[in-house]
Amino acid sequence: MLTDLYEFYKKYVLYASPKVIIAFSDYFQFMYHQDENKELDSLTHLLLMTKIMAEMRKDLGLKNNDLGENGQMLMRALIKDYDSLIK
């Protein structure tokens, strides 16, 4: 997955705003150091991913009202146990 995401990043980094690039960088750093940071859980993974999406939506001029501070509601339809994961 990381390889595919990296390929996506390389293609679109020229068009992304600084906030999208920073959100991608935060996510990649989390993934690179995941073995060192065992205490970081799936919630952290989810929040970093949705932050990227929320920043991309802002770039497109879309509002993120009511989607959570990091856009976490963007994944609610895709994760079966979402409500128990996000408390």
mmCIF file of C-alpha atoms in Angstrom, residues 44-83:
data_model
loop_
_atom_site.group_PDB
_atom_site.id
_atom_site.type_symbol
_atom_site.label_atom_id
_atom_site.label_comp_id
_atom_site.label_asym_id
_atom_site.label_seq_id
_atom_site.Cartn_x
_atom_site.Cartn_y
_atom_site.Cartn_z
ATOM 1 C CA THR A 44 -3.784 7.359 14.617
ATOM 2 C CA HIS A 45 -3.491 5.685 11.214
ATOM 3 C CA LEU A 46 -7.096 6.613 10.401
ATOM 4 C CA LEU A 47 -6.742 10.232 11.523
ATOM 5 C CA LEU A 48 -3.604 10.778 9.477
ATOM 6 C CA MET A 49 -5.259 9.338 6.371
ATOM 7 C CA THR A 50 -8.426 11.380 6.747
ATOM 8 C CA LYS A 51 -6.390 14.539 7.348
ATOM 9 C CA ILE A 52 -4.958 14.106 3.838
ATOM 10 C CA MET A 53 -8.442 13.756 2.378
ATOM 11 C CA ALA A 54 -9.783 16.743 4.303
ATOM 12 C CA GLU A 55 -6.924 18.933 3.072
ATOM 13 C CA MET A 56 -7.530 17.773 -0.507
ATOM 14 C CA ARG A 57 -11.205 18.651 -0.167
ATOM 15 C CA LYS A 58 -10.210 22.140 1.004
ATOM 16 C CA ASP A 59 -8.016 22.492 -2.087
ATOM 17 C CA LEU A 60 -11.056 21.725 -4.226
ATOM 18 C CA GLY A 61 -13.044 24.410 -2.413
ATOM 19 C CA LEU A 62 -15.228 21.944 -0.516
ATOM 20 C CA LYS A 63 -16.257 22.456 3.083
ATOM 21 C CA ASN A 64 -15.376 19.978 5.816
ATOM 22 C CA ASN A 65 -17.923 21.188 8.354
ATOM 23 C CA ASP A 66 -19.203 18.382 10.593
ATOM 24 C CA LEU A 67 -16.602 15.916 9.296
ATOM 25 C CA GLY A 68 -14.457 16.087 12.446
ATOM 26 C CA GLU A 69 -11.280 17.991 13.201
ATOM 27 C CA ASN A 70 -9.229 15.682 10.972
ATOM 28 C CA GLY A 71 -12.038 14.720 8.608
ATOM 29 C CA GLN A 72 -12.529 11.376 10.318
ATOM 30 C CA MET A 73 -16.180 11.162 9.235
ATOM 31 C CA LEU A 74 -14.953 10.714 5.652
ATOM 32 C CA MET A 75 -14.244 7.048 6.447
ATOM 33 C CA ARG A 76 -17.432 6.238 8.387
ATOM 34 C CA ALA A 77 -19.146 4.589 5.411
ATOM 35 C CA LEU A 78 -16.109 2.381 4.731
ATOM 36 C CA ILE A 79 -15.315 1.004 8.199
ATOM 37 C CA LYS A 80 -17.753 -1.468 9.734
ATOM 38 C CA ASP A 81 -16.783 -0.853 13.377
ATOM 39 C CA TYR A 82 -16.222 2.873 12.898
ATOM 40 C CA ASP A 83 -18.444 3.989 15.793
#
